[in-house]
PDB file of C-alpha atoms and ligand atoms in Angstrom:
ATOM      1  CA  MET A 203      66.231  56.980  54.062  1.00 65.00           C
ATOM      2  CA  ALA A 204      66.554  54.461  56.784  1.00 71.00           C
ATOM      3  CA  MET A 205      69.685  53.230  57.488  1.00 72.00           C
ATOM      4  CA  LEU A 206      69.355  48.805  57.876  1.00 70.00           C
ATOM      5  CA  ASN A 207      71.514  47.359  60.375  1.00 68.00           C
ATOM      6  CA  ASP A 208      70.537  44.333  60.425  1.00 64.00           C
ATOM      7  CA  PRO A 209      70.892  42.296  56.863  1.00 61.00           C
ATOM      8  CA  SER A 210      67.563  39.837  58.337  1.00 60.00           C
ATOM      9  CA  GLY A 211      65.774  43.128  58.744  1.00 56.00           C
ATOM     10  CA  GLY A 212      65.130  41.778  62.481  1.00 62.00           C
ATOM     11  CA  PRO A 213      62.461  39.692  63.780  1.00 69.00           C
ATOM     12  CA  GLY A 214      59.021  39.405  61.040  1.00 71.00           C
ATOM     13  CA  MET A 215      60.585  41.393  58.645  1.00 75.00           C
ATOM     14  CA  HIS A 216      61.327  40.205  55.783  1.00 81.00           C
ATOM     15  CA  ILE A 217      63.288  42.031  52.714  1.00 82.00           C
ATOM     16  CA  ASP A 218      62.972  40.973  49.191  1.00 88.00           C
ATOM     17  CA  MET A 219      66.582  41.664  47.307  1.00 88.00           C
ATOM     18  CA  SER A 220      64.885  41.261  44.260  1.00 90.00           C
ATOM     19  CA  ASN A 221      63.234  44.412  44.956  1.00 89.00           C
ATOM     20  CA  ALA A 222      66.841  46.308  46.459  1.00 89.00           C
ATOM     21  CA  VAL A 223      68.843  48.344  43.637  1.00 91.00           C
ATOM     22  CA  ASP A 224      72.454  49.052  44.240  1.00 92.00           C
ATOM     23  CA  MET A 225      73.170  52.055  45.277  1.00 92.00           C
ATOM     24  CA  LYS A 226      75.083  54.047  42.675  1.00 96.00           C
ATOM     25  CA  CYS A 227      77.831  57.256  42.925  1.00 97.00           C
ATOM     26  CA  GLU A 228      76.339  60.143  41.654  1.00 96.00           C
ATOM     27  CA  LYS A 229      79.832  60.720  40.114  1.00 97.00           C
ATOM     28  CA  CYS A 230      81.026  58.005  38.563  1.00 98.00           C
ATOM     29  CA  GLU A 231      78.568  55.598  38.852  1.00 97.00           C
ATOM     30  CA  TRP A 232      80.418  53.307  41.124  1.00 97.00           C
ATOM     31  CA  LYS A 233      79.083  50.767  43.578  1.00 96.00           C
ATOM     32  CA  THR A 234      81.282  50.264  46.677  1.00 97.00           C
ATOM     33  CA  PHE A 235      81.274  52.583  49.297  1.00 96.00           C
ATOM     34  CA  LYS A 236      83.534  52.298  52.224  1.00 96.00           C
ATOM     35  CA  ASN A 237      82.535  53.881  55.811  1.00 95.00           C
ATOM     36  CA  THR A 238      84.511  57.162  56.610  1.00 94.00           C
ATOM     37  CA  HIS A 239      83.710  60.225  58.513  1.00 93.00           C
ATOM     38  CA  LEU A 240      82.723  63.606  58.000  1.00 90.00           C
ATOM     39  CA  ILE A 241      84.096  65.668  60.873  1.00 92.00           C
ATOM     40  CA  LYS A 242      81.650  68.969  61.889  1.00 91.00           C
ATOM     41  CA  THR A 243      82.473  71.811  63.897  1.00 94.00           C
ATOM     42  CA  ILE A 244      80.245  73.737  66.140  1.00 94.00           C
ATOM     43  CA  SER A 245      81.485  77.124  67.121  1.00 95.00           C
ATOM     44  CA  ALA A 246      81.359  77.436  71.556  1.00 95.00           C
ATOM     45  CA  LEU A 247      78.640  80.364  70.143  1.00 94.00           C
ATOM     46  CA  VAL A 248      76.106  77.925  69.342  1.00 93.00           C
ATOM     47  CA  SER A 249      77.144  74.823  70.961  1.00 92.00           C
ATOM     48  CA  PRO A 250      74.606  73.805  73.815  1.00 91.00           C
ATOM     49  CA  SER A 251      77.987  72.645  76.017  1.00 92.00           C
ATOM     50  CA  GLY A 252      79.485  76.652  75.555  1.00 94.00           C
ATOM     51  CA  LYS A 253      83.172  74.856  73.656  1.00 95.00           C
ATOM     52  CA  ASP A 254      84.063  74.324  70.429  1.00 95.00           C
ATOM     53  CA  MET A 255      82.885  70.640  69.582  1.00 95.00           C
ATOM     54  CA  ILE A 256      84.266  68.849  66.793  1.00 95.00           C
ATOM     55  CA  ILE A 257      81.882  66.575  65.931  1.00 92.00           C
ATOM     56  CA  PRO A 258      82.062  63.230  64.154  1.00 93.00           C
ATOM     57  CA  ILE A 259      79.731  62.004  61.490  1.00 89.00           C
ATOM     58  CA  PRO A 260      79.768  58.427  59.864  1.00 91.00           C
ATOM     59  CA  VAL A 261      78.931  58.465  56.360  1.00 92.00           C
ATOM     60  CA  PHE A 262      79.826  56.092  53.096  1.00 94.00           C
ATOM     61  CA  ALA A 263      82.041  57.433  50.709  1.00 96.00           C
ATOM     62  CA  CYS A 264      83.222  56.096  46.925  1.00 97.00           C
ATOM     63  CA  GLU A 265      85.463  53.801  46.897  1.00 97.00           C
ATOM     64  CA  LYS A 266      86.427  54.954  43.572  1.00 97.00           C
ATOM     65  CA  CYS A 267      85.966  58.876  43.618  1.00 98.00           C
ATOM     66  CA  GLY A 268      85.798  59.883  47.160  1.00 96.00           C
ATOM     67  CA  HIS A 269      82.490  61.021  46.442  1.00 96.00           C
ATOM     68  CA  VAL A 270      79.640  61.120  49.122  1.00 94.00           C
ATOM     69  CA  ASN A 271      76.158  61.010  47.991  1.00 94.00           C
ATOM     70  CA  ASN A 272      73.676  63.397  49.260  1.00 91.00           C
ATOM     71  CA  GLU A 273      71.610  61.168  50.367  1.00 86.00           C
ATOM     72  CA  PHE A 274      74.094  60.090  53.055  1.00 83.00           C
ATOM     73  CA  LEU A 275      74.533  63.877  53.723  1.00 82.00           C
ATOM     74  CA  LYS A 276      70.773  64.382  54.246  1.00 78.00           C
ATOM     75  CA  ASN A 277      70.560  61.947  56.848  1.00 58.00           C
ATOM     76  CA  GLU A 278      72.155  63.730  59.466  1.00 55.00           C
ATOM     77  CA  PHE A 279      71.370  66.177  61.597  1.00 55.00           C
ATOM     78  CA  GLU A 280      67.463  65.685  60.222  1.00 54.00           C
ATOM     79  CA  GLU A 281      64.668  66.857  62.685  1.00 49.00           C
TER      80      GLU A 281
HETATM   81 ZN1   ZN B  28      82.642  57.563  42.306  1.00 58.03          ZN
END
């Protein structure tokens, strides 16, 4: 899923919000999310820099139960 950063959709793009659906938490169906981070670590063996790396990944977590939907997770590092 592509992330829409500009709610207006940018020039020449019209989003009909009546077609937009609320994303819900997979676990509790809550509809609001907070910004948080996954922290990935890469060992020196496979790191491009040859050193252990810590990589924070911004994700959205359910505000009620803290669950991070799979949809947000699989968005990262997609090749
Ligand atoms: Zn939840």
